PDB file of C-alpha atoms in Angstrom:
ATOM      1  CA  UNK A 311      -0.343  29.818   1.579  1.00  0.00           C
ATOM      2  CA  UNK A 312      -0.107  28.327  -1.353  1.00  0.00           C
ATOM      3  CA  UNK A 313      -3.312  26.753  -3.978  1.00  0.00           C
ATOM      4  CA  UNK A 314      -2.200  24.436  -6.401  1.00  0.00           C
ATOM      5  CA  UNK A 315      -5.052  24.977  -8.954  1.00  0.00           C
ATOM      6  CA  UNK A 316      -4.493  20.724 -10.739  1.00  0.00           C
ATOM      7  CA  UNK A 317      -6.165  21.893 -13.912  1.00  0.00           C
ATOM      8  CA  UNK A 318     -10.073  22.900 -12.455  1.00  0.00           C
ATOM      9  CA  UNK A 319     -12.743  23.588 -15.087  1.00  0.00           C
ATOM     10  CA  UNK A 320     -13.575  26.760 -15.910  1.00  0.00           C
ATOM     11  CA  UNK A 321     -16.224  27.375 -13.793  1.00  0.00           C
ATOM     12  CA  UNK A 322     -13.710  26.801 -10.715  1.00  0.00           C
ATOM     13  CA  UNK A 323     -11.567  29.818 -11.356  1.00  0.00           C
ATOM     14  CA  UNK A 324     -13.734  32.413  -9.821  1.00  0.00           C
ATOM     15  CA  UNK A 325     -13.017  30.787  -6.925  1.00  0.00           C
ATOM     16  CA  UNK A 326      -8.692  31.128  -7.549  1.00  0.00           C
ATOM     17  CA  UNK A 327      -9.045  34.684  -8.369  1.00  0.00           C
ATOM     18  CA  UNK A 328     -10.699  35.330  -5.041  1.00  0.00           C
ATOM     19  CA  UNK A 329      -8.147  34.113  -3.088  1.00  0.00           C
ATOM     20  CA  UNK A 330      -5.356  35.684  -5.314  1.00  0.00           C
ATOM     21  CA  UNK A 331      -7.245  38.843  -4.340  1.00  0.00           C
ATOM     22  CA  UNK A 332      -6.027  37.587  -0.393  1.00  0.00           C
ATOM     23  CA  UNK A 333      -2.691  37.635  -1.654  1.00  0.00           C
ATOM     24  CA  UNK A 334      -2.726  33.623  -1.647  1.00  0.00           C
ATOM     25  CA  UNK A 335      -0.366  32.221  -4.414  1.00  0.00           C
ATOM     26  CA  UNK A 336      -2.095  29.860  -6.750  1.00  0.00           C
ATOM     27  CA  UNK A 337      -0.012  27.648  -8.802  1.00  0.00           C
ATOM     28  CA  UNK A 338      -2.052  26.464 -11.691  1.00  0.00           C
ATOM     29  CA  UNK A 339      -1.528  22.703 -14.258  1.00  0.00           C
ATOM     30  CA  UNK A 340      -2.460  23.035 -17.378  1.00  0.00           C
ATOM     31  CA  UNK A 341      -4.222  19.661 -16.768  1.00  0.00           C
ATOM     32  CA  UNK A 342      -5.163  17.642 -14.219  1.00  0.00           C
ATOM     33  CA  UNK A 343      -1.467  15.640 -13.109  1.00  0.00           C
ATOM     34  CA  UNK A 344      -2.999  14.379  -9.753  1.00  0.00           C
ATOM     35  CA  UNK A 345      -2.994  14.921  -5.587  1.00  0.00           C
ATOM     36  CA  UNK A 346      -0.067  13.898  -5.769  1.00  0.00           C
ATOM     37  CA  UNK A 347       1.772  16.266  -8.448  1.00  0.00           C
ATOM     38  CA  UNK A 348      -0.174  18.945  -6.781  1.00  0.00           C
ATOM     39  CA  UNK A 349       2.115  18.525  -3.308  1.00  0.00           C
ATOM     40  CA  UNK A 350       4.808  18.528  -4.810  1.00  0.00           C
ATOM     41  CA  UNK A 351       4.786  21.449  -7.016  1.00  0.00           C
ATOM     42  CA  UNK A 352       3.533  22.998  -3.596  1.00  0.00           C
ATOM     43  CA  UNK A 353       6.725  22.218  -2.224  1.00  0.00           C
ATOM     44  CA  UNK A 354       8.647  23.205  -5.219  1.00  0.00           C
ATOM     45  CA  UNK A 355       7.223  27.178  -5.304  1.00  0.00           C
ATOM     46  CA  UNK A 356       8.104  27.177  -1.376  1.00  0.00           C
ATOM     47  CA  UNK A 357      11.620  25.237  -0.963  1.00  0.00           C
ATOM     48  CA  UNK A 358      13.862  27.775  -1.142  1.00  0.00           C
ATOM     49  CA  UNK A 359      11.513  30.030   1.875  1.00  0.00           C
ATOM     50  CA  UNK A 360      12.910  30.582   5.108  1.00  0.00           C
ATOM     51  CA  UNK A 361      10.263  27.752   7.195  1.00  0.00           C
ATOM     52  CA  UNK A 362       9.791  25.383   9.562  1.00  0.00           C
ATOM     53  CA  UNK A 363       8.289  22.831   7.127  1.00  0.00           C
ATOM     54  CA  UNK A 364       4.648  22.543   5.163  1.00  0.00           C
ATOM     55  CA  UNK A 365       0.909  20.914   6.202  1.00  0.00           C
ATOM     56  CA  UNK A 366      -1.068  19.843   3.423  1.00  0.00           C
ATOM     57  CA  UNK A 367      -4.561  20.676   3.627  1.00  0.00           C
ATOM     58  CA  UNK A 368      -7.221  18.467   1.035  1.00  0.00           C
ATOM     59  CA  UNK A 369      -9.314  20.740  -0.569  1.00  0.00           C
ATOM     60  CA  UNK A 370     -12.223  18.277  -0.126  1.00  0.00           C
ATOM     61  CA  UNK A 371     -13.446  20.148   3.381  1.00  0.00           C
ATOM     62  CA  UNK A 372     -12.552  17.625   5.604  1.00  0.00           C
ATOM     63  CA  UNK A 373     -10.262  19.425   7.423  1.00  0.00           C
ATOM     64  CA  UNK A 374     -10.515  22.379  10.159  1.00  0.00           C
ATOM     65  CA  UNK A 375      -7.966  25.183  11.099  1.00  0.00           C
ATOM     66  CA  UNK A 376      -7.787  23.798  14.238  1.00  0.00           C
ATOM     67  CA  UNK A 377      -6.381  21.052  13.506  1.00  0.00           C
ATOM     68  CA  UNK A 378      -3.813  22.666  11.157  1.00  0.00           C
ATOM     69  CA  UNK A 379      -3.272  24.861  14.383  1.00  0.00           C
ATOM     70  CA  UNK A 380      -2.083  20.807  15.973  1.00  0.00           C
ATOM     71  CA  UNK A 381      -0.173  19.250  13.360  1.00  0.00           C
ATOM     72  CA  UNK A 382       2.027  22.855  13.218  1.00  0.00           C
ATOM     73  CA  UNK A 383       2.558  22.889  16.771  1.00  0.00           C
ATOM     74  CA  UNK A 384       3.744  19.462  16.382  1.00  0.00           C
ATOM     75  CA  UNK A 385       6.066  20.183  13.406  1.00  0.00           C
ATOM     76  CA  UNK A 386       8.708  21.688  15.077  1.00  0.00           C
ATOM     77  CA  UNK A 387       9.624  18.231  16.821  1.00  0.00           C
ATOM     78  CA  UNK A 388      11.178  18.034  13.462  1.00  0.00           C
ATOM     79  CA  UNK A 389       9.164  14.201  12.754  1.00  0.00           C
ATOM     80  CA  UNK A 390       6.267  14.057  10.019  1.00  0.00           C
ATOM     81  CA  UNK A 391       3.094  14.499  11.035  1.00  0.00           C
ATOM     82  CA  UNK A 392      -0.040  12.412  10.119  1.00  0.00           C
ATOM     83  CA  UNK A 393      -3.311  13.650  10.791  1.00  0.00           C
ATOM     84  CA  UNK A 394      -5.520  10.616  12.384  1.00  0.00           C
ATOM     85  CA  UNK A 395      -9.097  10.401  12.136  1.00  0.00           C
ATOM     86  CA  UNK A 396     -11.343   8.141  14.008  1.00  0.00           C
ATOM     87  CA  UNK A 397     -13.236   5.845  12.118  1.00  0.00           C
ATOM     88  CA  UNK A 398     -14.407   3.798  14.330  1.00  0.00           C
ATOM     89  CA  UNK A 399     -18.029   4.042  16.278  1.00  0.00           C
ATOM     90  CA  UNK A 400     -18.777   6.977  13.955  1.00  0.00           C
ATOM     91  CA  UNK A 401     -22.064   6.872  12.053  1.00  0.00           C
ATOM     92  CA  UNK A 402     -21.015  10.268  10.064  1.00  0.00           C
ATOM     93  CA  UNK A 403     -18.634   7.719   7.911  1.00  0.00           C
ATOM     94  CA  UNK A 404     -20.332   6.133   4.842  1.00  0.00           C
ATOM     95  CA  UNK A 405     -19.918   2.584   5.120  1.00  0.00           C
ATOM     96  CA  UNK A 406     -17.010   2.267   1.944  1.00  0.00           C
ATOM     97  CA  UNK A 407     -15.135   4.843   3.496  1.00  0.00           C
ATOM     98  CA  UNK A 408     -14.796   3.012   7.507  1.00  0.00           C
ATOM     99  CA  UNK A 409     -14.185  -0.431   4.660  1.00  0.00           C
ATOM    100  CA  UNK A 410     -11.579   1.364   2.462  1.00  0.00           C
ATOM    101  CA  UNK A 411      -9.897   2.591   5.699  1.00  0.00           C
ATOM    102  CA  UNK A 412      -9.883  -1.063   7.796  1.00  0.00           C
ATOM    103  CA  UNK A 413      -8.270  -2.988   4.645  1.00  0.00           C
ATOM    104  CA  UNK A 414      -5.763   0.050   3.618  1.00  0.00           C
ATOM    105  CA  UNK A 415      -4.668  -0.398   7.426  1.00  0.00           C
ATOM    106  CA  UNK A 416      -4.090  -3.880   7.252  1.00  0.00           C
ATOM    107  CA  UNK A 417      -2.341  -3.698   3.908  1.00  0.00           C
ATOM    108  CA  UNK A 418      -0.112  -1.027   5.575  1.00  0.00           C
ATOM    109  CA  UNK A 419       0.658  -2.957   8.658  1.00  0.00           C
ATOM    110  CA  UNK A 420       0.566  -6.299   6.592  1.00  0.00           C
ATOM    111  CA  UNK A 421       3.876  -4.790   4.742  1.00  0.00           C
ATOM    112  CA  UNK A 422       5.533  -2.031   7.151  1.00  0.00           C
ATOM    113  CA  UNK A 423       4.623  -4.445  10.588  1.00  0.00           C
ATOM    114  CA  UNK A 424       3.066  -0.038  11.440  1.00  0.00           C
ATOM    115  CA  UNK A 425       0.125  -0.337  13.010  1.00  0.00           C
ATOM    116  CA  UNK A 426      -1.405   3.409  11.426  1.00  0.00           C
ATOM    117  CA  UNK A 427      -5.536   3.871  12.227  1.00  0.00           C
ATOM    118  CA  UNK A 428      -5.817   6.693   9.302  1.00  0.00           C
ATOM    119  CA  UNK A 429      -3.066   6.334   6.678  1.00  0.00           C
ATOM    120  CA  UNK A 430      -4.949   8.102   4.161  1.00  0.00           C
ATOM    121  CA  UNK A 431      -5.484  11.301   5.920  1.00  0.00           C
ATOM    122  CA  UNK A 432      -4.454  13.874   3.673  1.00  0.00           C
ATOM    123  CA  UNK A 433      -3.383  16.267   6.638  1.00  0.00           C
ATOM    124  CA  UNK A 434       0.155  15.865   7.191  1.00  0.00           C
ATOM    125  CA  UNK A 435       3.234  18.246   8.613  1.00  0.00           C
ATOM    126  CA  UNK A 436       6.195  17.311   6.239  1.00  0.00           C
ATOM    127  CA  UNK A 437       9.866  19.310   8.028  1.00  0.00           C
ATOM    128  CA  UNK A 438      11.708  21.349   5.332  1.00  0.00           C
ATOM    129  CA  UNK A 439      14.593  18.901   5.476  1.00  0.00           C
ATOM    130  CA  UNK A 440      12.234  15.942   3.976  1.00  0.00           C
ATOM    131  CA  UNK A 441      11.269  18.809   1.880  1.00  0.00           C
ATOM    132  CA  UNK A 442      13.717  16.884  -1.224  1.00  0.00           C
ATOM    133  CA  UNK A 443      12.472  13.026   0.597  1.00  0.00           C
ATOM    134  CA  UNK A 444       8.822  14.306  -0.905  1.00  0.00           C
ATOM    135  CA  UNK A 445       9.992  15.588  -3.969  1.00  0.00           C
ATOM    136  CA  UNK A 446      11.434  11.295  -4.165  1.00  0.00           C
ATOM    137  CA  UNK A 447       8.430   9.966  -3.295  1.00  0.00           C
ATOM    138  CA  UNK A 448       6.726   8.230  -6.391  1.00  0.00           C
ATOM    139  CA  UNK A 449       3.209   8.165  -7.912  1.00  0.00           C
ATOM    140  CA  UNK A 450       1.692  11.918  -9.199  1.00  0.00           C
ATOM    141  CA  UNK A 451      -1.950  10.443  -7.869  1.00  0.00           C
ATOM    142  CA  UNK A 452      -3.208   9.420  -4.994  1.00  0.00           C
ATOM    143  CA  UNK A 453      -1.528   6.344  -4.580  1.00  0.00           C
ATOM    144  CA  UNK A 454       1.370   9.435  -3.816  1.00  0.00           C
ATOM    145  CA  UNK A 455       0.221   8.967  -0.452  1.00  0.00           C
ATOM    146  CA  UNK A 456       0.713   5.512   0.964  1.00  0.00           C
ATOM    147  CA  UNK A 457       3.486   5.700  -1.629  1.00  0.00           C
ATOM    148  CA  UNK A 458       4.733   8.339   0.723  1.00  0.00           C
ATOM    149  CA  UNK A 459       3.701   6.229   3.834  1.00  0.00           C
ATOM    150  CA  UNK A 460       5.879   3.353   2.698  1.00  0.00           C
ATOM    151  CA  UNK A 461       8.984   4.975   1.856  1.00  0.00           C
ATOM    152  CA  UNK A 462       9.030   6.508   5.583  1.00  0.00           C
ATOM    153  CA  UNK A 463       9.247   3.261   6.980  1.00  0.00           C
ATOM    154  CA  UNK A 464      11.852   1.992   3.968  1.00  0.00           C
ATOM    155  CA  UNK A 465      13.853   4.975   4.718  1.00  0.00           C
ATOM    156  CA  UNK A 466      13.197   4.617   8.719  1.00  0.00           C
ATOM    157  CA  UNK A 467      11.837   8.728   9.094  1.00  0.00           C
ATOM    158  CA  UNK A 468      10.655   9.412  12.161  1.00  0.00           C
ATOM    159  CA  UNK A 469       6.681  10.804  12.106  1.00  0.00           C
ATOM    160  CA  UNK A 470       4.514  11.581  15.220  1.00  0.00           C
ATOM    161  CA  UNK A 471      -0.127  11.285  14.572  1.00  0.00           C
ATOM    162  CA  UNK A 472      -2.111  13.785  16.172  1.00  0.00           C
ATOM    163  CA  UNK A 473      -6.247  13.301  16.396  1.00  0.00           C
ATOM    164  CA  UNK A 474      -8.157  15.277  14.512  1.00  0.00           C
ATOM    165  CA  UNK A 475     -12.004  15.723  13.342  1.00  0.00           C
ATOM    166  CA  UNK A 476     -13.573  12.632  10.540  1.00  0.00           C
ATOM    167  CA  UNK A 477     -15.855  15.487   8.455  1.00  0.00           C
ATOM    168  CA  UNK A 478     -17.410  14.101   5.883  1.00  0.00           C
ATOM    169  CA  UNK A 479     -20.892  15.854   5.709  1.00  0.00           C
ATOM    170  CA  UNK A 480     -20.900  17.826   2.498  1.00  0.00           C
ATOM    171  CA  UNK A 481     -17.156  16.914   1.767  1.00  0.00           C
ATOM    172  CA  UNK A 482     -16.431  16.913  -2.275  1.00  0.00           C
ATOM    173  CA  UNK A 483     -14.611  13.701  -3.729  1.00  0.00           C
ATOM    174  CA  UNK A 484     -12.758  12.575  -7.084  1.00  0.00           C
ATOM    175  CA  UNK A 485     -11.148   9.290  -6.035  1.00  0.00           C
ATOM    176  CA  UNK A 486     -12.285   6.860  -8.543  1.00  0.00           C
ATOM    177  CA  UNK A 487     -12.861   3.236  -6.818  1.00  0.00           C
ATOM    178  CA  UNK A 488     -11.332   1.597  -9.426  1.00  0.00           C
ATOM    179  CA  UNK A 489      -8.816   3.381 -10.779  1.00  0.00           C
ATOM    180  CA  UNK A 490      -6.829   4.740  -7.661  1.00  0.00           C
ATOM    181  CA  UNK A 491      -7.784   2.164  -5.938  1.00  0.00           C
ATOM    182  CA  UNK A 492      -5.818  -0.201  -8.575  1.00  0.00           C
ATOM    183  CA  UNK A 493      -2.949   2.865  -8.349  1.00  0.00           C
ATOM    184  CA  UNK A 494      -1.980   2.157  -4.607  1.00  0.00           C
ATOM    185  CA  UNK A 495      -2.775  -1.445  -3.812  1.00  0.00           C
ATOM    186  CA  UNK A 496      -1.747  -2.589  -7.630  1.00  0.00           C
ATOM    187  CA  UNK A 497       1.298  -5.262  -5.757  1.00  0.00           C
ATOM    188  CA  UNK A 498      -0.984  -6.520  -3.521  1.00  0.00           C
ATOM    189  CA  UNK A 499      -3.746  -6.719  -5.964  1.00  0.00           C
ATOM    190  CA  UNK A 500      -1.222  -8.457  -8.314  1.00  0.00           C
ATOM    191  CA  UNK A 501       0.224 -10.796  -5.984  1.00  0.00           C
ATOM    192  CA  UNK A 502      -3.373 -11.418  -5.322  1.00  0.00           C
ATOM    193  CA  UNK A 503      -3.947 -12.694  -9.193  1.00  0.00           C
ATOM    194  CA  UNK A 504      -0.858 -14.376  -9.304  1.00  0.00           C
ATOM    195  CA  UNK A 505      -1.697 -16.178  -6.049  1.00  0.00           C
ATOM    196  CA  UNK A 506      -5.072 -17.830  -7.772  1.00  0.00           C
ATOM    197  CA  UNK A 507      -3.038 -18.338 -10.316  1.00  0.00           C
ATOM    198  CA  UNK A 508      -0.403 -20.479  -8.724  1.00  0.00           C
ATOM    199  CA  UNK A 509      -3.429 -21.703  -6.687  1.00  0.00           C
ATOM    200  CA  UNK A 510      -5.466 -22.878  -9.055  1.00  0.00           C
ATOM    201  CA  UNK A 511      -2.436 -24.904  -9.918  1.00  0.00           C
ATOM    202  CA  UNK A 512      -1.534 -26.526  -7.300  1.00  0.00           C
ATOM    203  CA  UNK A 513      -4.909 -27.824  -5.831  1.00  0.00           C
ATOM    204  CA  UNK A 514      -5.274 -28.679  -9.933  1.00  0.00           C
ATOM    205  CA  UNK A 515      -2.005 -30.988  -9.930  1.00  0.00           C
ATOM    206  CA  UNK A 516      -2.559 -31.746  -6.497  1.00  0.00           C
ATOM    207  CA  UNK A 517      -6.061 -33.331  -7.517  1.00  0.00           C
ATOM    208  CA  UNK A 518      -4.201 -34.891 -10.744  1.00  0.00           C
ATOM    209  CA  UNK A 519      -1.829 -36.772  -8.379  1.00  0.00           C
ATOM    210  CA  UNK A 520      -4.475 -38.036  -5.699  1.00  0.00           C
ATOM    211  CA  UNK A 521      -6.765 -39.221  -8.193  1.00  0.00           C
ATOM    212  CA  UNK A 522      -3.815 -41.492  -9.506  1.00  0.00           C
ATOM    213  CA  UNK A 523      -3.620 -42.868  -5.495  1.00  0.00           C
ATOM    214  CA  UNK A 524      -0.652 -41.461  -5.346  1.00  0.00           C
ATOM    215  CA  UNK A 525      -0.100 -40.559  -1.306  1.00  0.00           C
ATOM    216  CA  UNK A 526      -1.255 -36.863  -0.328  1.00  0.00           C
ATOM    217  CA  UNK A 527       2.284 -36.132   1.171  1.00  0.00           C
ATOM    218  CA  UNK A 528       4.135 -36.782  -2.141  1.00  0.00           C
ATOM    219  CA  UNK A 529       1.610 -35.783  -4.080  1.00  0.00           C
ATOM    220  CA  UNK A 530       1.295 -32.096  -2.137  1.00  0.00           C
ATOM    221  CA  UNK A 531       4.543 -31.673  -2.469  1.00  0.00           C
ATOM    222  CA  UNK A 532       4.850 -31.955  -6.811  1.00  0.00           C
ATOM    223  CA  UNK A 533       1.874 -30.122  -6.556  1.00  0.00           C
ATOM    224  CA  UNK A 534       3.924 -27.189  -4.559  1.00  0.00           C
ATOM    225  CA  UNK A 535       7.033 -27.247  -6.439  1.00  0.00           C
ATOM    226  CA  UNK A 536       5.441 -26.964  -9.673  1.00  0.00           C
ATOM    227  CA  UNK A 537       3.420 -24.277  -8.691  1.00  0.00           C
ATOM    228  CA  UNK A 538       6.171 -22.814  -6.658  1.00  0.00           C
ATOM    229  CA  UNK A 539       8.167 -21.926  -9.661  1.00  0.00           C
ATOM    230  CA  UNK A 540       5.745 -20.434 -11.550  1.00  0.00           C
ATOM    231  CA  UNK A 541       4.705 -18.299  -8.657  1.00  0.00           C
ATOM    232  CA  UNK A 542       8.580 -17.092  -8.333  1.00  0.00           C
ATOM    233  CA  UNK A 543       8.807 -16.005 -12.136  1.00  0.00           C
ATOM    234  CA  UNK A 544       4.876 -14.149 -12.205  1.00  0.00           C
ATOM    235  CA  UNK A 545       6.036 -12.336  -8.243  1.00  0.00           C
ATOM    236  CA  UNK A 546       9.902 -11.442  -9.989  1.00  0.00           C
ATOM    237  CA  UNK A 547       8.935 -10.395 -13.165  1.00  0.00           C
ATOM    238  CA  UNK A 548       5.014  -9.084 -12.646  1.00  0.00           C
ATOM    239  CA  UNK A 549       3.940  -8.570  -9.063  1.00  0.00           C
ATOM    240  CA  UNK A 550       6.879  -7.002  -7.792  1.00  0.00           C
ATOM    241  CA  UNK A 551       8.357  -6.270 -11.430  1.00  0.00           C
ATOM    242  CA  UNK A 552      12.300  -6.446 -10.302  1.00  0.00           C
ATOM    243  CA  UNK A 553      14.970  -6.566 -13.100  1.00  0.00           C
ATOM    244  CA  UNK A 554      17.219 -10.191 -13.674  1.00  0.00           C
ATOM    245  CA  UNK A 555      19.759  -8.900 -12.931  1.00  0.00           C
ATOM    246  CA  UNK A 556      22.923 -10.758 -10.370  1.00  0.00           C
ATOM    247  CA  UNK A 557      20.009 -10.269  -7.571  1.00  0.00           C
ATOM    248  CA  UNK A 558      18.399 -13.427  -9.186  1.00  0.00           C
ATOM    249  CA  UNK A 559      20.282 -15.823  -7.841  1.00  0.00           C
ATOM    250  CA  UNK A 560      19.595 -14.571  -4.081  1.00  0.00           C
ATOM    251  CA  UNK A 561      16.275 -13.955  -4.760  1.00  0.00           C
ATOM    252  CA  UNK A 562      15.976 -17.162  -5.869  1.00  0.00           C
ATOM    253  CA  UNK A 563      17.653 -18.847  -2.868  1.00  0.00           C
ATOM    254  CA  UNK A 564      15.595 -16.277   0.049  1.00  0.00           C
ATOM    255  CA  UNK A 565      12.259 -17.688  -2.129  1.00  0.00           C
ATOM    256  CA  UNK A 566      13.307 -21.783  -2.316  1.00  0.00           C
ATOM    257  CA  UNK A 567      14.314 -21.544   1.309  1.00  0.00           C
ATOM    258  CA  UNK A 568      10.702 -19.851   1.604  1.00  0.00           C
ATOM    259  CA  UNK A 569       8.945 -22.598  -0.724  1.00  0.00           C
ATOM    260  CA  UNK A 570      10.805 -25.475   1.367  1.00  0.00           C
ATOM    261  CA  UNK A 571       9.964 -24.529   4.586  1.00  0.00           C
ATOM    262  CA  UNK A 572       5.949 -23.535   3.368  1.00  0.00           C
ATOM    263  CA  UNK A 573       5.815 -26.275   1.190  1.00  0.00           C
ATOM    264  CA  UNK A 574       6.435 -28.720   4.267  1.00  0.00           C
ATOM    265  CA  UNK A 575       4.484 -27.322   6.966  1.00  0.00           C
ATOM    266  CA  UNK A 576       1.399 -27.492   4.538  1.00  0.00           C
ATOM    267  CA  UNK A 577       2.373 -31.432   3.786  1.00  0.00           C
ATOM    268  CA  UNK A 578       2.783 -31.718   7.469  1.00  0.00           C
ATOM    269  CA  UNK A 579      -0.883 -29.949   7.619  1.00  0.00           C
ATOM    270  CA  UNK A 580      -2.927 -31.706   4.965  1.00  0.00           C
ATOM    271  CA  UNK A 581      -1.282 -35.308   6.359  1.00  0.00           C
ATOM    272  CA  UNK A 582      -2.438 -34.574   9.900  1.00  0.00           C
ATOM    273  CA  UNK A 583      -5.564 -33.253   8.763  1.00  0.00           C
ATOM    274  CA  UNK A 584      -6.038 -35.831   6.362  1.00  0.00           C
ATOM    275  CA  UNK A 585      -6.869 -38.387   8.970  1.00  0.00           C
ATOM    276  CA  UNK A 586      -9.743 -36.351  10.359  1.00  0.00           C
ATOM    277  CA  UNK A 587     -11.596 -34.832   6.914  1.00  0.00           C
ATOM    278  CA  UNK A 588      -9.788 -37.991   4.564  1.00  0.00           C
ATOM    279  CA  UNK A 589     -13.891 -36.281   3.254  1.00  0.00           C
ATOM    280  CA  UNK A 590     -13.172 -32.749   2.553  1.00  0.00           C
ATOM    281  CA  UNK A 591      -9.576 -32.732   1.865  1.00  0.00           C
ATOM    282  CA  UNK A 592      -9.782 -30.982  -0.955  1.00  0.00           C
ATOM    283  CA  UNK A 593     -11.473 -28.325   1.319  1.00  0.00           C
ATOM    284  CA  UNK A 594      -8.842 -28.285   3.994  1.00  0.00           C
ATOM    285  CA  UNK A 595      -6.202 -27.943   1.188  1.00  0.00           C
ATOM    286  CA  UNK A 596      -8.004 -24.408  -0.133  1.00  0.00           C
ATOM    287  CA  UNK A 597      -8.439 -23.423   3.574  1.00  0.00           C
ATOM    288  CA  UNK A 598      -4.000 -23.436   4.215  1.00  0.00           C
ATOM    289  CA  UNK A 599      -3.500 -21.749   0.816  1.00  0.00           C
ATOM    290  CA  UNK A 600      -5.357 -19.291   2.071  1.00  0.00           C
ATOM    291  CA  UNK A 601      -3.534 -18.592   5.544  1.00  0.00           C
ATOM    292  CA  UNK A 602      -0.118 -19.791   3.645  1.00  0.00           C
ATOM    293  CA  UNK A 603      -1.021 -16.616   1.175  1.00  0.00           C
ATOM    294  CA  UNK A 604      -1.319 -14.200   3.621  1.00  0.00           C
ATOM    295  CA  UNK A 605       2.138 -14.790   4.958  1.00  0.00           C
ATOM    296  CA  UNK A 606       3.774 -16.383   1.716  1.00  0.00           C
ATOM    297  CA  UNK A 607       2.842 -11.983   0.387  1.00  0.00           C
ATOM    298  CA  UNK A 608       3.949 -10.388   3.873  1.00  0.00           C
ATOM    299  CA  UNK A 609       7.232 -12.060   3.962  1.00  0.00           C
ATOM    300  CA  UNK A 610       8.331 -12.243   0.022  1.00  0.00           C
ATOM    301  CA  UNK A 611       7.647  -8.611   0.051  1.00  0.00           C
ATOM    302  CA  UNK A 612       9.941  -7.713   3.223  1.00  0.00           C
ATOM    303  CA  UNK A 613      12.745 -10.177   2.909  1.00  0.00           C
ATOM    304  CA  UNK A 614      12.670 -11.840  -1.080  1.00  0.00           C
ATOM    305  CA  UNK A 615      11.767  -9.321  -2.984  1.00  0.00           C
ATOM    306  CA  UNK A 616      12.810  -6.594  -1.226  1.00  0.00           C
ATOM    307  CA  UNK A 617      12.730  -3.202  -2.901  1.00  0.00           C
ATOM    308  CA  UNK A 618      15.656  -0.591  -3.294  1.00  0.00           C
ATOM    309  CA  UNK A 619      15.905   1.745  -0.846  1.00  0.00           C
ATOM    310  CA  UNK A 620      15.864   4.829  -3.746  1.00  0.00           C
ATOM    311  CA  UNK A 621      12.721   3.093  -5.919  1.00  0.00           C
TER     312      UNK A 621
END
């Protein structure tokens, strides 16, 4: 067993002194570098050992020895093993953690199509053959764990899960809700902001045209065309941060096809619903935009602004 002292404060040092007395190897970061980098340092220190793999265990008191054994037993099958906690119906879990895990699972399902009950688990088994992969995963703090899962999906790495205890009582948590959540979900959050900006532009232009007695079908097409150009630029350069390379042409073509299909669908829906809810047409427009936003993010992420395999 090895322990990473990730820039711990002076008052914590006696703990590491005691660990060393038990012949446990302790490696120290002079300053805090984050959980992701701590895991990478641990792998670097043990990569030459003749072992089947490693098991990462968080230092916040959530994981028990019997669950570590469960992961160890399944690790021999050569797959990455993820410990899965049960959140549903568990009164021990804080509401904020339940909400966070639900959102995280939905987000992961949205971008990969894979259902995971616990995307935030720190109890993971990594076979030795995947050590290089684990070292290549982007991120040095809490975002490393979500990036790890996303890169598993991109590289089609097989994984398995094992049920583990859900322990929250007395745990110590260093997770910073705003800063760390942004690191983990920044792509999704930035897409949300860009979508809001484009939606405001879209609805504003739509309202302007309708107020000028332009047919709602034509008004919606014009509004969608203008906001669509803005949406492409924001997604390309800001949300997904893709370079302006030769791929831009093909991304533009795929985006245009997606844009036209969604524009026609939304325009058709608005035209049909306008016959029944003319007084509420702006509300109808906003509801349709929200539905389109969810579908749009998934399609853009998976098929338009495709992430390179080595990223």
